[in-house]
């Protein structure tokens, strides 16, 4: 099978609005393809009448002790995977200016969101994820990744107001709620925490048959409507938020939330 055919088979079409989480390692284990070819395939199918979004997070927080990096929108490399960096540098792509959680954008979305986008709640209201929520025909495409990379989970935490939605669990890393870029400092609220527990939400959706895995060789992917993630997510996050934390003693960030809120 060709990679384009795989994308079509799992549901990708012209004019859709998609956010992509990906593991190039997993993709290239199933398809003989380069990073540039992956990005071109996505653009060819969705076309510029649709929208493609990749997270290009850099986590440039100010710290109370020790060194910290300063975000440079043009030169700071994405820390969330090779394909996100390849996409960021590809033709027609702009990058938002959040020092901690920037996104790379291509297609129609650029009419609504420009380079200056940097909400004080980086993955909450007025973020790219908020935009996706209010669009028809919007999807999360996960190529070879599980829900521990589902940025949308952080949006659900904020909107569902899980008990720790505005509590930063990164004190132990000396992280302050301030983003730092070459354009200055930005005070932040609703700092995204640990995402590993989102895999329990994934299991729940699989068990209930709300989502399904699309396997090909060793690659397994999801193509999920944002509307479904939102509707089921709000319910799950409001009632099962305790399941969103890592097991006791395995994660300092989640332990600090558990101590304070559970
Ligand atoms: Zn954790």
PDB file of C-alpha atoms and ligand atoms in Angstrom, residues 194-197 244-246 250-255, ligand 1:
ATOM      1  CA  UNK A 194       1.610  15.657  32.509  1.00  0.00           C
ATOM      2  CA  UNK A 195      -0.191  13.958  29.589  1.00  0.00           C
ATOM      3  CA  UNK A 196       0.764  10.325  30.213  1.00  0.00           C
ATOM      4  CA  UNK A 197      -2.551   9.543  31.921  1.00  0.00           C
ATOM      5  CA  UNK A 244      -5.815  11.190  34.325  1.00  0.00           C
ATOM      6  CA  UNK A 245      -2.890  11.063  36.752  1.00  0.00           C
ATOM      7  CA  UNK A 246       0.090   8.684  36.577  1.00  0.00           C
ATOM      8  CA  UNK A 250       5.814   7.169  39.306  1.00  0.00           C
ATOM      9  CA  UNK A 251       5.630  10.858  38.363  1.00  0.00           C
ATOM     10  CA  UNK A 252       6.474  13.904  40.475  1.00  0.00           C
ATOM     11  CA  UNK A 253       4.171  16.193  38.492  1.00  0.00           C
ATOM     12  CA  UNK A 254       1.115  13.954  38.918  1.00  0.00           C
ATOM     13  CA  UNK A 255       1.974  13.226  42.561  1.00  0.00           C
TER      14      UNK A 255
HETATM   15 ZN1  LIG B   1       2.408  12.080  35.201  1.00  0.00          ZN
END
